[in-house]
Amino acid sequence: MSGHPLGLGHTERSNPVGVLEEMKRLAVEQLGAVPGALYAPVAEVLGDAAKRDGQSFVQRNDHAALLALRQRNAAYMMRFRQLIAQGFEEFRALPLRTNRSNLPLDLVNENQLDYHYAGQKLAESIGQRYSRQLEMLDARLEALSQELGQPPASNPIGAGRLAGAFISTFRDAELPESLRPLLFRQYEQELSRVLGDLYGRINTLLAAAGYGAKSGTSSAAKAESQPKLRSVETEADARLRLGELREMLHTWREGSTHSRPASVDGSGERRGAQRRELRTAEVASVAALLQRDAPEPYARALAGAGNLADAIREQLTEGARRLGLDPDQTQIGGKENDAIDMVGLLFESLFQTHAMLDRARRLYARLVLPYVRVALSDDGLFVQREHPARRLLDVITEACEGNDGTTPQDRELLERAAGVAQRIVADYNEDLEIFALASDELEALLDQQRKRVDMLEKRSAESVHGRERLLQARLQAGAALGQRVGKSTLTAAVSDFLIEHWQHHLVQTLLRDGLGSAKHADVVALADALVVVDNMSAQGRGAVVADRLIALQPAITECLASCGLDETVSQEWLAGLVRALAQPDLPRILRQLPPPQVADDEAEQSQLRVVGGHAGLDFDPQVAERMRRLTPGEWLRLLDAQGEHVAVKVAWISPLSARLLLVNRRGVRVLVASAEQLASLVAQGRLVVGTEQAPFDEAMRQMRQRLSRAVGQN
């Protein structure tokens, strides 16, 4: 069976004019509705502003201008579609401009410089966001121009062209200055919903038609630039491990009562021995036939209802019947069974070791048969770290793991990953370039996500560090208070002042100026002086007490002010101290100090909280020492309270307590724990150290361990 949708199996170049027409059709189809989608969100923003601030004259003008745009929506959409199509006509007819950025943006008048500038900013934003796809698309369009026999022309759906099309579409509209940025912002948001998929489809179309990017533009080309000796050695080691893995797989399959290696329909060895082994091309043809079918059988297997490899074989049975390959006369050979079992175990391991939510299950189920086809024809999938299909599985897993779609960015990641998977299903036909294109597209979006994750990690570290500094300051202030109040008999007024206000003032000083600073020494001296004055008062030395209090008044006032007390309340406290110290016969007692106030820990760490050290924890000291050697950036795998495996990274190590901050792939704090507490989790089987950062590598490691255990049991 041979079928080549989009010509992915062909190496000769297709007719460039036909390819350009198909590109134009896709662009007009996917971009044409963008102007019509602008008005409702902008109207909602204007409505919210009116409810919040009241409708002003400016807002009424904005509403009126937006209403006028809506009334002319059909004309604007037609103009926009014509401008998109015109870009492709000019690409075919016009030579390269010396200044591409001026092509679309020269459409504005001189009195609209702000409009022009906004268009430039929009073009820059689009260009940065889709830089990888645009770079690859420009290289392919250059090859297309050469095939047309003309110099390279500007990208008809490039960033500048799309910004210019927007400006030109609304060139005669009277847009208030306050409405214009809302429309630009919404236009960029609407483009973000379609551009990733559009660029991916057009790159795929050009690659399928034979217009490949120049060497060095893809990640695969970059990988080839690495030192050759190291690559050869790494691949040789990987092939050796793959051979060992196959041997374990054969032993496991022969000893497993659930495996059915001999035949497509899963009947026994006796019948299978009398059948013809299907050629690899025949099995691949069956998989190609089934590739676009509903993925429910694989989704159910990934949910735990059966074995994924068996589900694949059962579907191949029905596919063989549809192709006229009688299961009573044929069987799957050992090599093909290896590919099926390894893909099945690979996907199962991914789900067992990564926090995949239900939404991701169907996405992965769609990819099962394309990956079976890759494994049938190219064992580099399991050997080469830079294999396009391997890279795609890594980036999809990074996009989906632990992603519940709660934020717009997370939802965009899920939608883009689903679109990529659907494109693989629709367009893959033996050409691995589609995997490289898809992974590059998703990688570009993940780069933005990683920047947000880095910021979240930094904020989490700052938050934890702030809590620890506060805890340290409170403990130091509590100790200083204990040395002065807990060991001296004092009047109630002096004790209350030291406990309620001086202690807080000392905490603030420790946080702002630090231990041992001049300010810290002054605050400590105030407490010592009050204790001495109280003792002098008890001895009836009134004149000296009065002189000392006058000298201490500025420091006492500053202390009260730092606690948030106004001048009136501060004067009342000062008067109370003076009255108390003027009476030598007032009772003086040894105060019972309240327990120290410590910083609040996260609720989810209550099971790890051990006050006063780690004496109550059960852990191996050697494992604890291993935890102390962890460095920021190392990955571990944690079993959370729901029993799900979560990939966590050491994001930060406290310089105060040496506690480690662990975050997930979204940059969200998962745990803050000491080395001893982490060692205790290891002892409980809830934490695994030494995991692989790349999801594919970790799944392969888990597959190897699973087979090793199964072979040992057999």
XYZ file of C-alpha atoms in Angstrom:
714
model
C 0.000 0.000 0.000
C 1.340 3.432 -0.853
C -0.343 6.705 -0.232
C 1.335 10.036 -0.001
C -0.942 12.768 1.231
C 0.799 16.076 0.574
C 3.470 14.103 -1.257
C 5.534 13.463 1.812
C 7.007 10.355 0.333
C 8.310 12.075 -2.798
C 11.725 13.634 -3.278
C 11.012 15.521 -6.554
C 9.732 19.068 -6.294
C 6.096 19.749 -7.083
C 4.869 22.499 -9.407
C 5.769 25.749 -7.567
C 2.707 27.610 -8.865
C 0.393 24.906 -7.550
C 2.186 24.873 -4.204
C 1.873 28.659 -3.955
C -1.852 28.469 -4.728
C -2.346 25.862 -2.003
C -0.440 28.075 0.435
C -2.669 31.012 -0.487
C -5.789 28.915 0.025
C -4.652 27.804 3.490
C -3.656 31.342 4.507
C -6.881 32.979 3.361
C -8.929 30.197 4.920
C -7.268 30.383 8.345
C -6.631 34.140 8.542
C -9.718 35.429 6.764
C -11.989 35.422 9.804
C -9.555 37.232 12.116
C -10.962 40.796 11.675
C -14.483 39.627 12.509
C -13.294 38.145 15.805
C -11.902 41.445 17.133
C -15.063 43.292 18.098
C -16.694 41.149 20.804
C -13.612 40.956 23.105
C -12.909 44.684 22.667
C -16.565 45.485 23.436
C -16.295 43.384 26.589
C -13.196 45.317 27.705
C -14.979 48.633 27.084
C -18.044 47.398 28.961
C -15.984 46.330 31.966
C -14.267 49.727 32.028
C -17.627 51.506 31.906
C -18.969 49.442 34.819
C -15.846 50.069 36.840
C -15.247 53.769 36.171
C -18.498 55.009 34.712
C -18.949 55.765 31.025
C -16.971 58.835 30.042
C -17.118 60.849 26.847
C -14.022 59.011 25.565
C -15.598 55.622 26.223
C -18.792 56.655 24.436
C -16.671 57.609 21.421
C -14.925 54.231 21.581
C -18.269 52.394 21.664
C -19.548 54.443 18.720
C -16.383 53.773 16.685
C -16.544 50.058 17.479
C -20.199 49.956 16.404
C -19.231 51.583 13.098
C -16.557 48.946 12.559
C -19.045 46.157 13.213
C -21.482 47.606 10.710
C -18.777 47.486 8.030
C -17.427 44.110 9.127
C -18.187 42.326 5.852
C -16.281 44.937 3.849
C -13.291 44.860 6.202
C -13.123 41.055 6.143
C -13.240 41.065 2.339
C -10.475 43.678 2.178
C -8.326 41.735 4.649
C -8.730 38.487 2.699
C -7.815 40.307 -0.525
C -4.678 41.726 1.093
C -3.596 38.269 2.269
C -4.157 36.851 -1.219
C -2.385 39.849 -2.759
C 0.747 38.996 -0.808
C 0.998 35.667 -2.635
C 0.383 37.315 -6.010
C 3.188 39.792 -5.325
C 5.458 36.966 -4.186
C 5.066 35.347 -7.594
C 5.283 38.558 -9.601
C 7.634 40.955 -7.802
C 11.375 40.745 -7.020
C 12.883 41.119 -3.577
C 12.659 44.570 -1.967
C 15.787 46.003 -0.505
C 13.861 47.005 2.604
C 11.201 44.421 3.376
C 9.925 46.103 6.498
C 8.722 49.118 4.469
C 6.594 47.058 2.092
C 3.449 46.744 4.225
C 4.026 49.642 6.587
C 4.346 52.338 3.892
C 0.550 52.055 3.458
C -0.046 54.538 6.306
C -0.197 58.300 5.942
C 2.333 60.671 7.451
C -0.224 61.975 9.952
C -0.647 58.497 11.366
C 2.827 58.010 12.804
C 1.450 56.509 16.016
C -0.508 54.024 13.941
C 2.642 53.225 11.958
C 4.681 52.741 15.136
C 2.029 50.443 16.622
C 2.201 48.356 13.448
C 5.985 48.071 13.748
C 5.687 46.928 17.372
C 3.101 44.364 16.313
C 5.396 43.061 13.564
C 8.295 42.794 16.039
C 6.130 40.870 18.501
C 4.955 38.394 15.850
C 8.484 38.002 14.508
C 9.907 37.215 17.946
C 7.142 34.820 18.908
C 7.365 32.732 15.742
C 11.032 33.287 14.930
C 11.844 29.586 14.430
C 8.907 28.852 12.144
C 9.489 32.059 10.175
C 13.190 31.322 9.775
C 12.396 27.890 8.378
C 9.562 29.257 6.232
C 11.798 31.970 4.748
C 14.384 29.348 3.770
C 11.717 27.217 2.073
C 10.193 30.234 0.299
C 13.649 31.102 -1.020
C 13.852 27.634 -2.561
C 10.369 28.149 -4.010
C 11.437 31.483 -5.532
C 14.416 29.802 -7.165
C 12.123 27.190 -8.648
C 9.951 30.002 -10.026
C 13.075 31.476 -11.631
C 13.023 34.785 -9.780
C 14.901 36.462 -6.929
C 13.615 35.775 -3.412
C 10.500 37.749 -2.465
C 9.191 38.736 0.941
C 7.196 36.235 2.978
C 3.509 36.795 2.056
C 2.433 35.853 5.585
C 5.448 37.221 7.434
C 5.232 39.441 10.483
C 5.521 42.722 8.567
C 2.991 41.656 5.973
C 0.390 40.698 8.606
C 0.877 43.971 10.480
C 0.583 45.902 7.212
C -2.571 44.002 6.222
C -4.224 45.037 9.479
C -3.256 48.698 9.031
C -4.378 48.738 5.419
C -7.677 47.011 6.205
C -8.728 49.788 8.579
C -6.969 52.633 6.716
C -10.198 54.636 6.212
C -11.692 53.885 9.643
C -11.810 56.710 12.160
C -10.292 55.028 15.202
C -10.002 56.993 18.452
C -6.537 56.883 19.969
C -7.913 55.061 23.028
C -9.524 52.332 20.872
C -6.564 51.716 18.572
C -4.310 49.873 21.089
C -7.218 47.634 22.109
C -7.712 46.578 18.493
C -3.994 45.988 17.941
C -3.767 43.904 21.111
C -6.810 41.824 20.188
C -5.517 41.346 16.632
C -2.280 39.921 18.018
C -4.235 37.588 20.316
C -6.434 36.358 17.465
C -3.362 35.770 15.289
C -1.789 33.715 18.077
C -4.730 31.304 17.851
C -4.062 30.446 14.207
C -0.496 31.381 13.251
C 1.275 28.462 14.917
C -0.913 25.949 13.110
C -0.798 27.901 9.837
C 3.009 28.182 9.800
C 3.271 24.498 10.698
C 0.937 23.446 7.882
C 2.661 25.593 5.280
C 6.109 24.415 6.362
C 4.824 20.848 6.092
C 3.334 21.562 2.669
C 6.597 23.009 1.367
C 8.653 20.156 2.817
C 6.262 17.632 1.262
C 6.569 19.374 -2.097
C 10.367 19.084 -1.960
C 11.247 22.618 -0.902
C 13.441 21.792 2.073
C 15.092 24.300 4.356
C 18.803 24.905 3.897
C 21.206 22.850 5.914
C 21.649 24.271 9.368
C 18.177 25.758 9.777
C 16.674 22.828 11.630
C 17.502 21.426 15.012
C 18.598 18.210 13.372
C 21.171 20.125 11.344
C 22.395 21.837 14.493
C 22.787 18.468 16.126
C 24.931 17.303 13.212
C 27.362 20.129 13.932
C 28.314 18.577 17.295
C 31.635 16.718 17.583
C 31.399 13.590 15.474
C 33.452 11.333 17.709
C 31.280 11.975 20.721
C 28.116 11.349 18.658
C 29.457 8.073 17.298
C 30.465 6.887 20.762
C 27.116 7.873 22.261
C 25.155 6.190 19.495
C 27.315 3.058 19.716
C 26.626 2.813 23.443
C 22.940 3.395 22.830
C 22.811 0.651 20.195
C 24.530 -1.721 22.596
C 21.915 -0.945 25.255
C 19.182 -1.350 22.644
C 20.481 -4.830 21.837
C 20.414 -5.754 25.518
C 16.907 -4.335 25.771
C 15.744 -6.463 22.837
C 17.151 -9.586 24.476
C 15.246 -8.817 27.672
C 12.157 -8.109 25.586
C 12.407 -11.503 23.854
C 12.846 -13.300 27.176
C 9.910 -11.418 28.669
C 7.693 -12.097 25.667
C 8.506 -15.803 25.566
C 7.876 -16.199 29.292
C 4.789 -14.032 29.498
C 1.476 -15.812 29.577
C -0.209 -12.698 28.250
C 1.954 -12.153 25.173
C 0.928 -13.311 21.743
C 3.998 -12.905 19.577
C 3.183 -15.289 16.792
C 0.091 -13.960 15.087
C -1.786 -10.804 14.430
C -4.931 -12.064 16.128
C -3.073 -13.318 19.178
C -3.561 -17.069 18.762
C -0.940 -19.534 19.946
C 2.452 -20.599 18.712
C 1.211 -23.818 17.211
C -0.921 -22.098 14.606
C 1.513 -19.217 14.199
C 4.339 -21.520 13.137
C 2.374 -22.505 10.003
C 1.799 -18.941 8.837
C 3.704 -16.579 6.596
C 5.436 -13.758 8.389
C 4.239 -10.367 7.239
C 6.874 -8.152 5.699
C 7.722 -4.933 7.511
C 6.202 -2.930 4.642
C 2.932 -4.862 5.006
C 2.714 -4.183 8.745
C 3.524 -0.516 8.094
C 0.769 -0.380 5.467
C -1.740 -1.755 7.963
C -0.639 0.865 10.502
C -0.932 3.595 7.847
C -4.456 2.455 7.073
C -5.441 2.684 10.752
C -3.511 5.868 11.558
C -6.479 8.207 11.109
C -8.978 5.966 12.904
C -10.390 6.855 16.312
C -7.752 6.314 19.041
C -10.107 5.044 21.769
C -8.598 1.514 21.998
C -5.182 2.996 22.767
C -6.613 5.618 25.127
C -8.334 2.870 27.135
C -5.087 0.913 27.333
C -3.187 3.999 28.508
C -5.871 4.461 31.165
C -4.983 1.024 32.530
C -7.639 -1.094 30.823
C -5.322 -3.660 29.274
C -1.948 -3.800 27.603
C -1.165 -1.176 24.955
C 0.910 -3.510 22.779
C -1.951 -6.034 22.771
C -4.380 -3.262 21.825
C -2.106 -2.323 18.922
C -1.965 -5.951 17.734
C -5.732 -6.313 17.976
C -6.240 -3.233 15.822
C -3.656 -4.449 13.338
C -5.654 -7.674 13.041
C -8.716 -5.806 11.867
C -6.583 -3.634 9.608
C -5.044 -6.725 8.028
C -8.481 -8.087 7.258
C -9.402 -4.801 5.568
C -6.297 -5.079 3.377
C -7.048 -8.664 2.478
C -4.332 -10.188 4.680
C -6.038 -13.190 6.243
C -4.915 -13.564 9.886
C -5.326 -17.340 9.512
C -2.583 -17.283 6.883
C -0.199 -14.606 8.252
C 1.640 -13.639 11.412
C 3.735 -10.747 12.641
C 7.472 -11.430 12.671
C 9.821 -11.007 15.602
C 11.294 -7.670 14.472
C 7.871 -6.147 13.948
C 6.684 -7.484 17.321
C 9.712 -5.807 18.904
C 8.662 -2.462 17.456
C 5.077 -2.890 18.667
C 6.076 -3.985 22.164
C 8.677 -1.251 22.562
C 6.294 1.503 21.491
C 3.637 0.079 23.800
C 6.025 -0.099 26.747
C 7.413 3.341 25.923
C 4.004 5.041 26.023
C 2.951 3.125 29.133
C 6.177 4.144 30.878
C 5.583 7.772 29.947
C 2.194 7.677 31.613
C 3.456 5.791 34.657
C 6.330 8.186 35.323
C 4.794 11.511 34.323
C 1.764 13.329 35.687
C -0.409 13.049 32.591
C -3.994 14.227 33.020
C -6.996 12.782 31.198
C -6.886 15.457 28.513
C -3.421 14.321 27.438
C -4.405 10.656 27.142
C -6.284 11.024 23.871
C -3.488 13.175 22.461
C -0.918 10.431 23.107
C -3.304 7.762 21.888
C -3.428 9.513 18.511
C 0.355 9.278 18.253
C 0.608 5.539 18.957
C 0.379 4.270 15.367
C 2.607 6.983 13.826
C 5.277 5.984 16.343
C 4.754 2.297 15.558
C 5.406 3.146 11.906
C 8.554 5.076 12.833
C 9.799 2.196 15.015
C 9.176 -0.301 12.210
C 11.396 1.563 9.783
C 13.955 3.340 11.971
C 15.375 2.013 15.246
C 17.181 5.359 15.542
C 14.076 6.379 17.483
C 15.467 4.407 20.440
C 19.122 5.271 19.816
C 19.540 8.867 18.659
C 18.796 11.574 21.193
C 18.208 14.124 18.411
C 15.850 11.877 16.436
C 12.960 14.127 15.267
C 10.227 11.813 16.568
C 12.025 11.476 19.895
C 12.361 15.242 20.250
C 8.687 15.712 19.475
C 7.644 13.293 22.205
C 9.880 15.176 24.644
C 8.395 18.590 23.884
C 4.809 17.280 23.887
C 5.407 15.676 27.282
C 6.907 18.888 28.612
C 3.846 20.770 27.365
C 1.334 18.299 28.820
C 2.827 17.029 32.082
C 0.859 18.392 35.022
C -0.896 20.859 32.711
C -4.519 21.265 33.803
C -5.121 24.267 31.552
C -5.908 26.664 34.386
C -4.074 29.621 32.800
C -4.411 30.991 29.250
C -0.757 30.079 28.609
C -1.299 26.493 29.747
C -4.431 26.182 27.629
C -2.553 27.498 24.608
C 0.161 24.891 25.187
C -2.416 22.079 25.334
C -4.216 23.309 22.230
C -0.974 23.666 20.300
C 0.192 20.198 21.377
C -3.160 18.722 20.312
C -2.890 20.484 16.953
C 0.622 19.143 16.449
C -0.505 15.594 17.221
C -3.427 15.918 14.814
C -1.089 17.149 12.089
C 1.230 14.167 12.604
C -1.744 11.831 12.269
C -3.018 13.574 9.147
C 0.255 14.151 7.315
C 2.922 11.650 8.410
C 3.840 9.297 5.619
C 7.414 8.064 6.126
C 9.014 11.549 6.043
C 10.502 12.407 9.466
C 10.715 16.080 8.538
C 7.157 16.570 9.753
C 8.261 15.562 13.260
C 11.085 18.128 13.139
C 8.712 20.864 11.982
C 6.167 20.011 14.659
C 8.748 19.900 17.448
C 10.264 23.221 16.343
C 6.823 24.830 16.383
C 6.002 23.578 19.855
C 9.537 24.292 21.086
C 9.101 27.964 20.158
C 6.024 28.199 22.370
C 7.757 26.275 25.148
C 10.624 28.788 25.079
C 8.133 31.458 26.099
C 6.709 29.126 28.746
C 10.205 28.475 30.134
C 10.765 32.201 30.571
C 7.559 32.383 32.613
C 8.649 29.297 34.546
C 12.019 30.888 35.331
C 10.206 33.931 36.678
C 7.894 31.759 38.791
C 10.873 29.839 40.168
C 12.591 33.092 41.068
C 9.475 34.372 42.821
C 9.056 31.103 44.707
C 12.682 31.247 45.843
C 12.274 34.858 46.938
C 9.097 33.958 48.827
C 10.722 31.041 50.658
C 13.841 33.077 51.380
C 11.695 35.870 52.780
C 9.879 33.433 55.072
C 13.138 31.963 56.289
C 14.642 35.366 56.973
C 11.508 36.291 58.894
C 11.678 33.037 60.865
C 15.347 33.583 61.622
C 14.726 37.169 62.724
C 11.826 36.108 64.966
C 13.902 33.387 66.593
C 16.815 35.765 67.161
C 14.485 38.427 68.562
C 12.803 35.834 70.801
C 16.172 34.728 72.138
C 17.196 38.327 72.833
C 13.881 38.951 74.589
C 14.325 35.847 76.726
C 17.739 36.975 77.887
C 16.267 40.269 79.145
C 12.729 39.487 80.271
C 13.040 35.857 81.219
C 15.873 36.485 83.670
C 14.821 39.777 85.324
C 11.907 40.795 87.514
C 10.298 43.778 85.780
C 7.229 45.956 86.085
C 4.289 44.989 83.878
C 4.677 48.183 81.830
C 8.311 47.501 80.922
C 7.653 43.781 80.271
C 4.649 44.570 78.056
C 6.622 47.166 76.122
C 9.503 44.755 75.472
C 7.231 41.838 74.517
C 4.665 43.699 72.425
C 6.728 46.425 70.757
C 10.455 46.138 71.259
C 10.524 42.530 70.009
C 8.696 43.524 66.805
C 11.046 46.508 66.374
C 14.040 44.190 66.729
C 12.612 41.799 64.076
C 12.218 44.706 61.632
C 15.757 45.897 62.358
C 17.201 42.427 61.786
C 15.392 42.177 58.438
C 16.391 45.642 57.260
C 19.857 46.171 58.721
C 21.013 42.715 59.758
C 22.561 41.147 62.818
C 25.553 43.091 64.178
C 24.685 46.351 62.424
C 24.886 49.681 64.252
C 21.097 49.942 64.206
C 20.794 46.455 65.702
C 23.190 47.433 68.496
C 21.095 50.559 69.242
C 17.853 48.552 69.508
C 19.436 45.968 71.812
C 20.893 48.771 73.925
C 17.388 50.230 74.382
C 16.143 46.990 75.976
C 19.200 46.716 78.194
C 18.780 50.326 79.297
C 15.106 49.819 80.186
C 15.964 46.759 82.291
C 18.619 48.802 84.144
C 16.217 51.722 84.643
C 13.568 49.360 86.010
C 16.089 47.995 88.544
C 17.072 51.576 89.511
C 13.404 52.423 90.012
C 13.029 49.471 92.387
C 15.935 50.911 94.378
C 14.180 54.273 94.698
C 16.688 56.232 92.600
C 14.048 58.540 91.131
C 16.310 61.348 89.873
C 18.575 59.000 87.944
C 15.525 57.167 86.539
C 14.078 60.464 85.290
C 17.327 61.444 83.572
C 17.649 58.045 81.933
C 14.043 58.114 80.671
C 14.530 61.553 79.133
C 17.604 60.231 77.323
C 15.713 57.118 76.132
C 12.603 58.973 74.942
C 13.684 59.332 71.261
C 14.591 55.633 71.019
C 11.317 54.596 72.688
C 9.300 56.846 70.360
C 11.089 55.436 67.303
C 10.424 51.902 68.508
C 6.699 52.585 68.917
C 6.498 54.323 65.533
C 8.123 51.355 63.770
C 5.319 49.199 65.173
C 2.730 51.351 63.421
C 1.567 53.386 66.416
C 0.664 57.032 65.810
C 1.964 59.913 67.903
C -0.981 59.934 70.321
C -0.743 56.237 71.168
C 3.048 56.498 71.411
C 2.713 59.305 73.941
C 0.278 57.192 75.966
C 2.755 54.287 76.085
C 5.586 56.627 77.063
C 3.471 58.169 79.825
C 2.615 54.698 81.092
C 6.295 53.766 81.313
C 7.058 56.986 83.191
C 4.225 56.371 85.682
C 5.314 52.781 86.329
C 8.982 53.611 86.801
C 8.125 56.483 89.119
C 6.671 53.984 91.619
C 9.383 51.923 93.344
C 6.817 49.828 95.202
C 5.012 48.485 92.121
C 5.129 44.659 91.952
C 7.847 43.219 89.721
C 7.660 39.646 88.473
C 9.542 37.177 86.260
C 7.344 37.033 83.150
C 6.455 33.774 81.399
C 7.339 34.412 77.754
C 4.943 33.409 74.952
C 6.197 30.766 72.496
C 8.185 32.225 69.600
C 6.172 33.127 66.532
C 7.549 31.384 63.467
C 6.862 31.822 59.767
C 3.946 29.828 58.381
C 4.889 26.836 56.235
C 2.769 25.592 53.387
C -0.097 23.364 54.434
C 1.045 20.547 52.188
C 4.282 20.238 54.181
C 2.641 19.435 57.499
C 3.725 15.824 57.152
C 7.347 16.999 56.863
C 7.387 19.517 59.690
C 9.587 18.367 62.569
C 10.103 21.061 65.174
C 13.566 21.146 66.707
C 15.396 19.135 64.063
C 15.019 15.757 62.346
C 15.162 13.380 65.288
C 11.716 11.978 64.465
C 12.514 11.154 60.853
C 13.419 7.715 59.530
C 16.151 8.089 56.911
C 19.488 6.721 55.762
C 22.331 9.157 56.609
C 24.097 8.274 53.358
C 20.972 9.160 51.387
C 20.711 12.424 53.331
C 24.298 13.186 52.376
C 23.396 12.484 48.745
C 20.510 14.964 49.081
C 22.913 17.608 50.383
C 24.965 17.229 47.199
C 21.985 18.048 44.975
C 22.452 21.219 42.946
C 19.936 23.611 41.358
C 18.717 22.244 38.041
C 18.772 18.542 39.025
C 15.571 16.601 38.419
C 13.878 14.115 40.735
C 10.601 12.241 40.658
C 8.131 12.663 43.516
C 5.056 10.588 44.308
C 2.460 13.159 45.366
C -0.477 12.770 47.747
C -2.702 11.587 44.877
C -0.280 8.775 43.997
C 0.864 10.496 40.795
C 4.512 10.687 39.764
C 5.575 14.312 39.342
C 8.842 15.499 37.819
C 10.349 18.061 40.196
C 13.444 20.203 39.851
C 15.739 21.610 42.502
C 15.143 25.302 41.816
C 16.957 26.861 44.790
C 18.830 25.946 47.968
C 18.411 28.195 50.976
C 21.627 29.852 52.173
C 20.077 30.087 55.660
C 18.661 26.626 56.301
C 20.021 24.574 53.359
C 16.426 23.548 52.574
C 15.724 22.712 48.937
C 12.944 24.268 46.887
C 11.372 21.756 44.460
C 9.181 22.968 41.588
C 7.285 21.178 38.822
C 7.591 21.762 35.077
C 5.175 24.703 35.351
C 7.500 26.399 37.845
C 4.986 25.945 40.681
C 6.353 25.185 44.137
C 5.793 21.545 45.075
C 7.891 21.146 48.212
C 10.395 22.917 50.445
C 12.301 20.388 52.541
C 15.599 19.679 54.219
C 18.027 17.011 53.040
C 16.903 14.779 55.931
C 13.252 15.199 55.006
C 13.992 14.302 51.381
C 15.939 11.244 52.564
C 12.881 10.248 54.591
C 10.741 10.482 51.429
C 13.268 8.258 49.640
C 12.939 5.710 52.448
C 9.147 5.793 52.016
C 9.482 5.172 48.275
C 8.006 8.574 47.470
C 11.096 10.187 45.965
C 13.400 8.908 43.226
C 16.788 10.495 42.607
C 18.842 10.212 39.445
C 15.997 10.439 36.937
C 16.505 11.621 33.379
C 15.521 15.161 32.473
C 14.272 14.224 28.990
C 10.904 12.387 29.227
C 11.843 9.935 26.454
C 15.096 9.014 28.222
C 13.286 8.538 31.521
C 10.624 6.372 29.850
C 13.361 4.216 28.289
C 15.020 3.867 31.694
C 11.724 2.820 33.257
C 11.092 0.372 30.410
C 14.505 -1.214 30.982
C 13.840 -1.548 34.724
C 10.396 -3.006 34.099
C 11.734 -5.632 31.703
C 14.645 -6.406 34.005
C 12.275 -7.082 36.901
C 9.965 -9.162 34.717
C 12.833 -11.245 33.337
C 14.160 -11.777 36.864
C 10.762 -13.062 37.996
C 10.550 -15.418 35.051
